[in-house]
PDB file of C-alpha atoms and ligand atoms in Angstrom:
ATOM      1  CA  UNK U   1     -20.164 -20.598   5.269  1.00  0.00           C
ATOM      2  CA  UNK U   2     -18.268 -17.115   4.529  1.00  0.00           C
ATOM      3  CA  UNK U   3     -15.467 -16.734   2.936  1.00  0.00           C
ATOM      4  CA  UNK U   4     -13.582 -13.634   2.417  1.00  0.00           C
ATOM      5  CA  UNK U   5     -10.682 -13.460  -0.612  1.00  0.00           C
ATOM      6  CA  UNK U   6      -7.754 -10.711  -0.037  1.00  0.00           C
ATOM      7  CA  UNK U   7      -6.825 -10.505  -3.987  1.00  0.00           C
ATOM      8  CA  UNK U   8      -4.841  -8.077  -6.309  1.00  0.00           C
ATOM      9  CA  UNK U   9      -6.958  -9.519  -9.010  1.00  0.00           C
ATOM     10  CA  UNK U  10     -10.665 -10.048  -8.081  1.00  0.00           C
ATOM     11  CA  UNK U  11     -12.159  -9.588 -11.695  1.00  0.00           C
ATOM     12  CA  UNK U  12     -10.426 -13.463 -11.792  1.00  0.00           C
ATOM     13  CA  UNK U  13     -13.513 -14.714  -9.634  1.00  0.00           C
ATOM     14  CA  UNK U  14     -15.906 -13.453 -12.181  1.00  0.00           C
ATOM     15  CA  UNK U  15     -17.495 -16.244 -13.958  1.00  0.00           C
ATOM     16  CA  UNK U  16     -16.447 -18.888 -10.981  1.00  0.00           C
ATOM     17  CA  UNK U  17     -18.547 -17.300  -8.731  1.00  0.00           C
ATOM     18  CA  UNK U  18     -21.245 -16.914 -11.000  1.00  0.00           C
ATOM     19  CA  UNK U  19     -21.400 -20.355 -12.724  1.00  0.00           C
ATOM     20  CA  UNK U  20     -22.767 -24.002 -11.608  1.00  0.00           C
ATOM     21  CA  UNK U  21     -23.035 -25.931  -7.904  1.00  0.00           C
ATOM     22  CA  UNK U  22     -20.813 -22.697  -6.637  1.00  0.00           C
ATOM     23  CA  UNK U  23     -23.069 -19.582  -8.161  1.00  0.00           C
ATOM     24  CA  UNK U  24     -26.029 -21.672  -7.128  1.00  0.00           C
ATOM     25  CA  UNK U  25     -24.615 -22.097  -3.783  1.00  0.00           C
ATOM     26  CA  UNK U  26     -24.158 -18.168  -3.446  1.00  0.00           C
ATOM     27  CA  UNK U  27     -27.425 -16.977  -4.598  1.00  0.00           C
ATOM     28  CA  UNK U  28     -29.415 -19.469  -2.300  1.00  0.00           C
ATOM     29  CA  UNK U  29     -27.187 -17.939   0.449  1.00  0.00           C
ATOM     30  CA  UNK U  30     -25.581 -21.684   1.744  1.00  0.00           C
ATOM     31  CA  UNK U  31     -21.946 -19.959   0.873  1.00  0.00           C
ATOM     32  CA  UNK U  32     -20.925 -16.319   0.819  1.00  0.00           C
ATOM     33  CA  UNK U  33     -17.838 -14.936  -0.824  1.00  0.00           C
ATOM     34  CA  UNK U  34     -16.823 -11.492  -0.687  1.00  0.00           C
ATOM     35  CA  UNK U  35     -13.788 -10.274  -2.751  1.00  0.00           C
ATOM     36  CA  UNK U  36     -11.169  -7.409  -1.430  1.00  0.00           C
ATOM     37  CA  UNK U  37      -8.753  -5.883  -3.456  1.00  0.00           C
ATOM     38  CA  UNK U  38      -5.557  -5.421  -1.727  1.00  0.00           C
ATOM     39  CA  UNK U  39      -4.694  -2.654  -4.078  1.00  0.00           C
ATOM     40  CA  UNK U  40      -8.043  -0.042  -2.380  1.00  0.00           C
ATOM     41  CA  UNK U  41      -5.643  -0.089   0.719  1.00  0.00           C
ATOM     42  CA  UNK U  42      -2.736   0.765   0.192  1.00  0.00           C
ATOM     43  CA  UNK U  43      -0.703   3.697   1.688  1.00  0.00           C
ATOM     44  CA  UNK U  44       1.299   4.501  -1.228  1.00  0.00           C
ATOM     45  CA  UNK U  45       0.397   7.188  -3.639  1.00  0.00           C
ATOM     46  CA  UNK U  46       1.118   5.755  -7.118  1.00  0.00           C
ATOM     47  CA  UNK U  47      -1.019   2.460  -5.816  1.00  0.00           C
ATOM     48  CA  UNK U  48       2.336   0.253  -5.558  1.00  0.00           C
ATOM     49  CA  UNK U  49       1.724  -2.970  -3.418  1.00  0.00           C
ATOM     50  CA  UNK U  50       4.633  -4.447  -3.627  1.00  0.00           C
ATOM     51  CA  UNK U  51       8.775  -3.570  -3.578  1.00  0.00           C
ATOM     52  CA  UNK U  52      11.836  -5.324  -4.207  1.00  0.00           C
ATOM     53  CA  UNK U  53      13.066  -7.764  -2.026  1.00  0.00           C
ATOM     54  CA  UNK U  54      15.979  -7.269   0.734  1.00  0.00           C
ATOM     55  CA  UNK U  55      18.636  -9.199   0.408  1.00  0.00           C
ATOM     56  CA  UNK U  56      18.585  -8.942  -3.659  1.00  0.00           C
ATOM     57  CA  UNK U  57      17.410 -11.073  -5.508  1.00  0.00           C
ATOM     58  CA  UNK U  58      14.304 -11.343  -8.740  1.00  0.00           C
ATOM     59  CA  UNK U  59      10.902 -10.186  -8.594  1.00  0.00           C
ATOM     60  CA  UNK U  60       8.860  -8.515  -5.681  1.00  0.00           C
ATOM     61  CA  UNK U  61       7.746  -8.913  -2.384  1.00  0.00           C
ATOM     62  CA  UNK U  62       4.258  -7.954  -1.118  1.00  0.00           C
ATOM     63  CA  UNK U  63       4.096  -5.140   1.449  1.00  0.00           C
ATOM     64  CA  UNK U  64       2.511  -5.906   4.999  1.00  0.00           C
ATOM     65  CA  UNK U  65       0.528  -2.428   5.264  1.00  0.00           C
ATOM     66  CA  UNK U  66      -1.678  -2.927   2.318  1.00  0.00           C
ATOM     67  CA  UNK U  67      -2.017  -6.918   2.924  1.00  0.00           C
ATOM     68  CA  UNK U  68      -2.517  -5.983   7.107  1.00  0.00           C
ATOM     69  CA  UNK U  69      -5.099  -3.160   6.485  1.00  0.00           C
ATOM     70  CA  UNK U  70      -7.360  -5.210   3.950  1.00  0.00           C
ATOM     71  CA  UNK U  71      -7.313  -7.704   6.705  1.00  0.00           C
ATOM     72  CA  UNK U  72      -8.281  -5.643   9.240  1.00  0.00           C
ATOM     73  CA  UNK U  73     -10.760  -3.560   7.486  1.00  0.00           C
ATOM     74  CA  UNK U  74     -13.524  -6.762   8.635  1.00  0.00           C
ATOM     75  CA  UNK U  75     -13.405  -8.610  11.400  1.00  0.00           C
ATOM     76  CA  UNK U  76     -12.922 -11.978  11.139  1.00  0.00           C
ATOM     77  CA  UNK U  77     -15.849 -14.286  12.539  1.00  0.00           C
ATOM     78  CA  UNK U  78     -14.829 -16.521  15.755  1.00  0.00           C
ATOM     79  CA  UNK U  79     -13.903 -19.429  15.031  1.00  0.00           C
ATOM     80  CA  UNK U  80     -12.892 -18.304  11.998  1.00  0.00           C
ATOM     81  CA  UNK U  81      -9.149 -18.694  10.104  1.00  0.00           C
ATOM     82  CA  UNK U  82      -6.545 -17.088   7.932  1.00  0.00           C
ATOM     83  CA  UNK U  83      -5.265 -19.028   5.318  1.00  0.00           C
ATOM     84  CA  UNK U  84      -2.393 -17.623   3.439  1.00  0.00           C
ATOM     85  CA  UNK U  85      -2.178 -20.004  -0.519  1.00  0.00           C
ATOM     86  CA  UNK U  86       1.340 -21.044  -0.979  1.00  0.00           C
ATOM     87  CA  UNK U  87       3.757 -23.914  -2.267  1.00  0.00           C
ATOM     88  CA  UNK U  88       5.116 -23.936   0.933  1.00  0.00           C
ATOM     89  CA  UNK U  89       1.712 -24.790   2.892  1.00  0.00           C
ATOM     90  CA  UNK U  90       0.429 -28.297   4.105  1.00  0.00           C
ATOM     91  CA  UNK U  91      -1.040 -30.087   1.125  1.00  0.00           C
ATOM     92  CA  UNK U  92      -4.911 -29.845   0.397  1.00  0.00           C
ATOM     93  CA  UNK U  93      -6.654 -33.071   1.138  1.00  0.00           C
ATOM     94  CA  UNK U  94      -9.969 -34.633   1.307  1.00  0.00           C
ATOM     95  CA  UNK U  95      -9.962 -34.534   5.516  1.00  0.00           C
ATOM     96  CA  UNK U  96      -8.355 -30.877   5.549  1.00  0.00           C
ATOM     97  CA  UNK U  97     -11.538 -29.845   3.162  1.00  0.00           C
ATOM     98  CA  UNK U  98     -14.177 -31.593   5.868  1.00  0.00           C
ATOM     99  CA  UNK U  99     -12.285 -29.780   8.613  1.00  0.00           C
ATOM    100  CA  UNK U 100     -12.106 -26.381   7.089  1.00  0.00           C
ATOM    101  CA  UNK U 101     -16.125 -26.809   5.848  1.00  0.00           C
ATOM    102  CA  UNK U 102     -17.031 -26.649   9.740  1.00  0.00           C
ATOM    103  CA  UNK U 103     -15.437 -23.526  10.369  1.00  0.00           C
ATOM    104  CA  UNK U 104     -17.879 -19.975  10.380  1.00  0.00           C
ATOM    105  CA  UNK U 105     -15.663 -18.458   8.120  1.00  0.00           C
ATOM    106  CA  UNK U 106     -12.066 -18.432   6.407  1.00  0.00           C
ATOM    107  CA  UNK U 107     -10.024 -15.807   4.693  1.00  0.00           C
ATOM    108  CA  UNK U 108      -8.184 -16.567   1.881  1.00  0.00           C
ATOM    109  CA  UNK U 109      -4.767 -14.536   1.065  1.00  0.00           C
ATOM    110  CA  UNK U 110      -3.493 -14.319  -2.286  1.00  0.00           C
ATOM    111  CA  UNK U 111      -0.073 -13.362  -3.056  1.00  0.00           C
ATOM    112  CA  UNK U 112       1.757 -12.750  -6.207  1.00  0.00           C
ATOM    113  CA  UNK U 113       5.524 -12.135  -7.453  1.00  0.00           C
ATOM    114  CA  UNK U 114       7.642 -13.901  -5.383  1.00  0.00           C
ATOM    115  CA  UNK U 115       5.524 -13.956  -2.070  1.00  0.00           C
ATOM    116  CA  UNK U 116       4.296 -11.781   1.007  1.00  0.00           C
ATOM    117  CA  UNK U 117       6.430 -10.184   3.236  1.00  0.00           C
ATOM    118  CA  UNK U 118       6.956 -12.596   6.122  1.00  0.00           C
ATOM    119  CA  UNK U 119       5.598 -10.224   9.057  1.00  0.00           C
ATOM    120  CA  UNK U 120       2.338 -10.347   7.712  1.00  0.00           C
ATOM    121  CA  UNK U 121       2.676 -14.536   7.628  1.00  0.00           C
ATOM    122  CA  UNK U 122       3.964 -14.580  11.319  1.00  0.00           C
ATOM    123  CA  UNK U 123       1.720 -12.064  12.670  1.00  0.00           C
ATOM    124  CA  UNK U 124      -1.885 -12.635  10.943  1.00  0.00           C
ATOM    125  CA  UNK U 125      -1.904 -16.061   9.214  1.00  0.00           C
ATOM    126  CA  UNK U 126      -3.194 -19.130  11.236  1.00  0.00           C
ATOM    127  CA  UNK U 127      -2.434 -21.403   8.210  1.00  0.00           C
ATOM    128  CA  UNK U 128      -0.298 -22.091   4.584  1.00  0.00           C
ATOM    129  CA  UNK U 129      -2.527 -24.046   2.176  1.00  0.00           C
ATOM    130  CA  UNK U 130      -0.710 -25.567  -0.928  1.00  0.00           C
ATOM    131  CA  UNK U 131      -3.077 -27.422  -3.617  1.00  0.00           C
ATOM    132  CA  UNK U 132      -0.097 -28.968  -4.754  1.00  0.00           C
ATOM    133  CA  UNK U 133       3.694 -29.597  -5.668  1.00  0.00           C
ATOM    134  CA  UNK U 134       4.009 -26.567  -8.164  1.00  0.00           C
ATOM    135  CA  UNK U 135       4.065 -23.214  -8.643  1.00  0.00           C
ATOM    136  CA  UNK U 136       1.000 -20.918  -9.836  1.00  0.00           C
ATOM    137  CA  UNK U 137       1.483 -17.544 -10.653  1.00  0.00           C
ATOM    138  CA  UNK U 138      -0.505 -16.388  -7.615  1.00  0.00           C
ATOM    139  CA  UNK U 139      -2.746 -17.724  -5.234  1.00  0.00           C
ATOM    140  CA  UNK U 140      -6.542 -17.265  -6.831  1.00  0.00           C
ATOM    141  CA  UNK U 141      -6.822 -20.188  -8.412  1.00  0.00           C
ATOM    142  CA  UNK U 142      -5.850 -22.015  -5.251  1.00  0.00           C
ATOM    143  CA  UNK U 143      -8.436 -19.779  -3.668  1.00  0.00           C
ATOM    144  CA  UNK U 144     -10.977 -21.057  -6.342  1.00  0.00           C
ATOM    145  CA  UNK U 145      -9.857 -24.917  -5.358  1.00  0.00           C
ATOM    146  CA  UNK U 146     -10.516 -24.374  -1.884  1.00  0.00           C
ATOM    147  CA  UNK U 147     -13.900 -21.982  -1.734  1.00  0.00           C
ATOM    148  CA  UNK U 148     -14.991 -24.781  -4.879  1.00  0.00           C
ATOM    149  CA  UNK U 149     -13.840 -28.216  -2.737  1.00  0.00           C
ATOM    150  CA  UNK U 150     -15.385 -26.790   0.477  1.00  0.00           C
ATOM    151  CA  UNK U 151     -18.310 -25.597  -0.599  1.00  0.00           C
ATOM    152  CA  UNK U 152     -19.587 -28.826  -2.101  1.00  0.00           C
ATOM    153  CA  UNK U 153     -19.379 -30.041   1.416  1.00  0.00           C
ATOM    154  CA  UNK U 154     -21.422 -27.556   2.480  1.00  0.00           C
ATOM    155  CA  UNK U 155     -24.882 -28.999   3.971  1.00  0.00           C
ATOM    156  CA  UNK U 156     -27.324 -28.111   1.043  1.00  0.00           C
ATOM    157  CA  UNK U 157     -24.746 -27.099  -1.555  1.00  0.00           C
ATOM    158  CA  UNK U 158     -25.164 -30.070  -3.272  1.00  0.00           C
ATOM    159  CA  UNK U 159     -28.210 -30.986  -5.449  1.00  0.00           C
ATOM    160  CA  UNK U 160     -27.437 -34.616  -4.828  1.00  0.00           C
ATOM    161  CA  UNK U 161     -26.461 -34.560  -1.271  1.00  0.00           C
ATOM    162  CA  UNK U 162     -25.819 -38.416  -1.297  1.00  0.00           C
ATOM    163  CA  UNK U 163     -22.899 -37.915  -3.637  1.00  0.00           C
ATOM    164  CA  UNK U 164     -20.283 -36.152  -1.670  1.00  0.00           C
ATOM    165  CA  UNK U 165     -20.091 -39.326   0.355  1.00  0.00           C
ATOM    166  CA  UNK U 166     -19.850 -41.582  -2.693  1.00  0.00           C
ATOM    167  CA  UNK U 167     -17.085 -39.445  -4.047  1.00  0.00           C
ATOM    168  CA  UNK U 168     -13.615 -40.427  -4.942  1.00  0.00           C
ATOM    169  CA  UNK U 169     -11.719 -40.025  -1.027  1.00  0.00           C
ATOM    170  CA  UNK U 170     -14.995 -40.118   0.989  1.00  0.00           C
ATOM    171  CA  UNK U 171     -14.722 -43.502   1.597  1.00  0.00           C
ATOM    172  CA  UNK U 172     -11.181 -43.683   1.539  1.00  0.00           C
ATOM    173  CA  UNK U 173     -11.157 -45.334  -1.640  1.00  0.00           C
ATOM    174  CA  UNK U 174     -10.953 -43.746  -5.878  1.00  0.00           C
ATOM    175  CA  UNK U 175     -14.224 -43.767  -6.999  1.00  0.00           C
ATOM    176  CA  UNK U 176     -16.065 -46.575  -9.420  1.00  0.00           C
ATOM    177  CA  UNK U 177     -16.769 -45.822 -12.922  1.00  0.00           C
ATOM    178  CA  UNK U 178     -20.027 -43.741 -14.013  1.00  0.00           C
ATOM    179  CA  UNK U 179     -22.118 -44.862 -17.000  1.00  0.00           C
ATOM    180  CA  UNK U 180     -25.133 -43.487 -18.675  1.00  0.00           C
ATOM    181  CA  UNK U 181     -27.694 -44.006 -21.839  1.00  0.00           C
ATOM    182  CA  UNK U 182     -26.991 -45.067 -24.511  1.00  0.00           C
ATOM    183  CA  UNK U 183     -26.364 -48.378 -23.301  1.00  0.00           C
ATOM    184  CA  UNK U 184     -23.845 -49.461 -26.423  1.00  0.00           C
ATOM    185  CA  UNK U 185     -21.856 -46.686 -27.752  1.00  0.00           C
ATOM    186  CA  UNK U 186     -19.746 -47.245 -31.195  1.00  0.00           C
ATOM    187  CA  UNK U 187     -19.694 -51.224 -30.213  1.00  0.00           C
ATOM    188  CA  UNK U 188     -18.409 -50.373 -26.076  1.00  0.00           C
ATOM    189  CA  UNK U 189     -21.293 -51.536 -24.049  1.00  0.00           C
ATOM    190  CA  UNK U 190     -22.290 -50.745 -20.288  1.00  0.00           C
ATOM    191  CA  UNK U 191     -21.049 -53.592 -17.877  1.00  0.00           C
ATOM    192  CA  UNK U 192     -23.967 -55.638 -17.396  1.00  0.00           C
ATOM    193  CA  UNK U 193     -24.242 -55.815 -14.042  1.00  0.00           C
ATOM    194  CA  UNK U 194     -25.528 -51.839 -13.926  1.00  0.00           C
ATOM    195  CA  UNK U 195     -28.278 -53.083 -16.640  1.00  0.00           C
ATOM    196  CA  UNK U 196     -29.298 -56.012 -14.089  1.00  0.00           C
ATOM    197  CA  UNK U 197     -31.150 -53.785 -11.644  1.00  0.00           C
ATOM    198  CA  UNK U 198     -29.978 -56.606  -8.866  1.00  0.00           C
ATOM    199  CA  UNK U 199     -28.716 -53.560  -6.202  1.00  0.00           C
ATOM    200  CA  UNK U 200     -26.885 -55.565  -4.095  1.00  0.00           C
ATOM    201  CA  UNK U 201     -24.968 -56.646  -7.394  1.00  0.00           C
ATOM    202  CA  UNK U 202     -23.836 -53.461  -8.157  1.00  0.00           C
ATOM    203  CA  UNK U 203     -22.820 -52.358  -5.168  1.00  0.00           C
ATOM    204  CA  UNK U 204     -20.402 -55.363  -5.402  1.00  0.00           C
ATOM    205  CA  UNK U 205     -19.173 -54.383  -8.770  1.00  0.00           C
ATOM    206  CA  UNK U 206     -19.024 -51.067  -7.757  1.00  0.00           C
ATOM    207  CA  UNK U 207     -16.723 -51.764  -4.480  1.00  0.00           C
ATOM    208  CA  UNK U 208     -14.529 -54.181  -6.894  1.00  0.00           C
ATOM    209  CA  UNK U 209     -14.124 -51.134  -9.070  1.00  0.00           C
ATOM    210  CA  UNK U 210     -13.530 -48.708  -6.568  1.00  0.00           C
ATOM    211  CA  UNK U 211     -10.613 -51.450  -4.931  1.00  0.00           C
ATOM    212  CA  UNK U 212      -8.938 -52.175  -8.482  1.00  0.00           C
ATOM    213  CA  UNK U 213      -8.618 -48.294  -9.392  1.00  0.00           C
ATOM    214  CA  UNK U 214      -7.228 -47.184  -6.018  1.00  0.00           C
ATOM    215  CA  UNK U 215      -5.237 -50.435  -5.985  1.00  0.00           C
ATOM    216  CA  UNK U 216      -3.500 -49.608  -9.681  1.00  0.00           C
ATOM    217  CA  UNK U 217      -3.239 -46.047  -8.836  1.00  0.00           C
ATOM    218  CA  UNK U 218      -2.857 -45.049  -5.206  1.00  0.00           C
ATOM    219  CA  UNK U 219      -1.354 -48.022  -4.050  1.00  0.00           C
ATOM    220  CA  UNK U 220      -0.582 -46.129  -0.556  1.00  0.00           C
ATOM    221  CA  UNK U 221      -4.150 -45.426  -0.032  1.00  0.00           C
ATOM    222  CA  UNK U 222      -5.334 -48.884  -0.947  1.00  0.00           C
ATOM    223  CA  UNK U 223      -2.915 -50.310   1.845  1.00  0.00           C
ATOM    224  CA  UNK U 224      -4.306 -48.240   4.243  1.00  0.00           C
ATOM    225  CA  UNK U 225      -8.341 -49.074   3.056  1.00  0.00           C
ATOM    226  CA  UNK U 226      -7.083 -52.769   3.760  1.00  0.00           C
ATOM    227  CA  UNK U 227      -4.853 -52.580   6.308  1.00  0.00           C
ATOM    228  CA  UNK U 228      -8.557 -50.819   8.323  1.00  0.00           C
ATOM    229  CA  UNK U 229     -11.064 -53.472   6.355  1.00  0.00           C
ATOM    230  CA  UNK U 230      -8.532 -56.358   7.831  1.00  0.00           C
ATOM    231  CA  UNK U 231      -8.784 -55.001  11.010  1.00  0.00           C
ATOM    232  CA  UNK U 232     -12.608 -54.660  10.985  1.00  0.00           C
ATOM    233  CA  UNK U 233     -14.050 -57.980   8.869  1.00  0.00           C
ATOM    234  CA  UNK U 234     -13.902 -60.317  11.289  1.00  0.00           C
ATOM    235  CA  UNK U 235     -15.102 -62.747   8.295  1.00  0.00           C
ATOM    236  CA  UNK U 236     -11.811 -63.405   6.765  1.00  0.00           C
ATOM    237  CA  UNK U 237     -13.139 -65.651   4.167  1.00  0.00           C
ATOM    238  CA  UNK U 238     -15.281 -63.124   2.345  1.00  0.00           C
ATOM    239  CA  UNK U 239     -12.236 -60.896   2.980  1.00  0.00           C
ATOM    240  CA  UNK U 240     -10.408 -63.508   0.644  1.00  0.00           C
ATOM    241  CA  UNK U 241     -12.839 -63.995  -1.846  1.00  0.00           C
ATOM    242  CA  UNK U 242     -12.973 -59.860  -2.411  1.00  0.00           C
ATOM    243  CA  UNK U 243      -9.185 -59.903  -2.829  1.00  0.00           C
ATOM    244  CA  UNK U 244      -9.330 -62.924  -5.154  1.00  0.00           C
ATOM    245  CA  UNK U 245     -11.756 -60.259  -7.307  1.00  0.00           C
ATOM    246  CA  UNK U 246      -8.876 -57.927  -7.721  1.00  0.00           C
TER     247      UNK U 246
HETATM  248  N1  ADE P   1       0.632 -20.023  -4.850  1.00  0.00           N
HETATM  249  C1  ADE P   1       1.584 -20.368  -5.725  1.00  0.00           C
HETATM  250  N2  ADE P   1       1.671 -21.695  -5.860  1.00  0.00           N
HETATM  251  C2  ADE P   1       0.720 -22.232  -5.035  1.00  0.00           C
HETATM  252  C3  ADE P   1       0.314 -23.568  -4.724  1.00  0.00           C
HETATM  253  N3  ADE P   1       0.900 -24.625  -5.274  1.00  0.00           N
HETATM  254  N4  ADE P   1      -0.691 -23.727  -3.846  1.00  0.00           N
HETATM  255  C4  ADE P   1      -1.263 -22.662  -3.261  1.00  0.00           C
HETATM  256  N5  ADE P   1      -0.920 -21.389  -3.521  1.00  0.00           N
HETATM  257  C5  ADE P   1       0.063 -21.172  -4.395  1.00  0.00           C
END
């Protein structure tokens, strides 16, 4: 997986790229990141990037030339995809990061001050990603949330393999909660079931848990994980007793 960052500010990747799953991930060659500073190609002689916006108004607008050229200085693999960061983008989710992890390659745009011109959007960029309702001061850590939540679905990227599909969203559902040694802690002790070693138990538990949270906190998404079990269990009194549990 390749990804290729279009940045005014790449000294920002530093220590993300070089830390944890992610630095791991680059130096066993699973996920490849290369960082391009917008700034190395632009036309104007003091370095400027950027210029005031037509129409009035506050702050700046980023050119096209030195956003089109950086662009164009690689090709971009086939297959491959633009993605400009903005508020105004479709929403990161958990299916848009398994879709974008099966592409060759994406390019990640990061604008600052107000925004990019609006040429360069219409004529280069197959796609606006937002990671969410608010503004950041420019897109590289949006950038880092993306290159971060797609890599770990990268094949091999993950120590523990097994536990990008028991994540929170992988199965539709929040995820349980994790416990580990020592078994009491300042008088709170571990459920007991995860003590019992009886598997199918704790899977139970687990499911329970994983119902309740998503239930208390995304009530929209537990709907929907119903709404597909009811449709599915065609043994509707187990179905009962697991909603008795919750
Ligand atoms: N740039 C500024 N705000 C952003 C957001 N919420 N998501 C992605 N890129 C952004």
């Amino acid at each position: 997986m390749k990804f290729r960052v279009l940045t005014l500010f790449p000294e920002m990747f530093d220590s993300f790229l070089n830390t944890s799953i992610i630095g791991r991930a680059i130096s066993g060659g699973q996920v490849e990141v290369t960082l391009d500073n917008i700034r190395d190609y632009t036309e104007n002689k003091h370095g400027r990037v950027d210029d005031t916006p037509f129409g009035g108004g506050a702050g700046m607008v980023m050119c096209v030339q030195p956003l089109k050229d950086a662009l164009m200085a690689k090709t971009v693999a086939p297959g491959g995809r633009v993605i400009y960061l903005s508020p105004k983008g479709e929403t990161l989710t958990h299916a848009k990061v398994v879709e974008l992890a099966k592409l060759p390659e994406i390019v990640l745009v990061c604008g600052h001050y107000e925004g990019i011109d609006q040429r360069f959007i219409d004529r280069y960029v197959d796609e606006e990603l937002s990671i969410g309702d608010y503004v950041l001061t420019g897109g590289e850590t949006a950038a880092m949330v993306v290159i971060d939540s797609v890599s770990r679905m990268v094949a091999d990227v993950l120590s523990n393999e097994a536990s990008a599909h028991e994540d929170s969203f992988s199965n539709d559902l929040l995820e349980y909660p994790h416990y580990t040694r020592p078994a009491v802690y300042d008088g709170d002790a571990v459920p007991d079931v995860l003590l019992s070693g009886n598997h199918a138990e704790i899977d139970r538990w687990r499911l329970i848990e994983s119902l309740k949270i998503t239930k208390a906190r995304r009530p929209e998404l537990f709907a929907a994980y119903m709404k597909k079990v009811n449709d599915l269990v065609k043994d509707k009194k187990t179905l009962q007793r697991i909603k008795k549990d919750l």
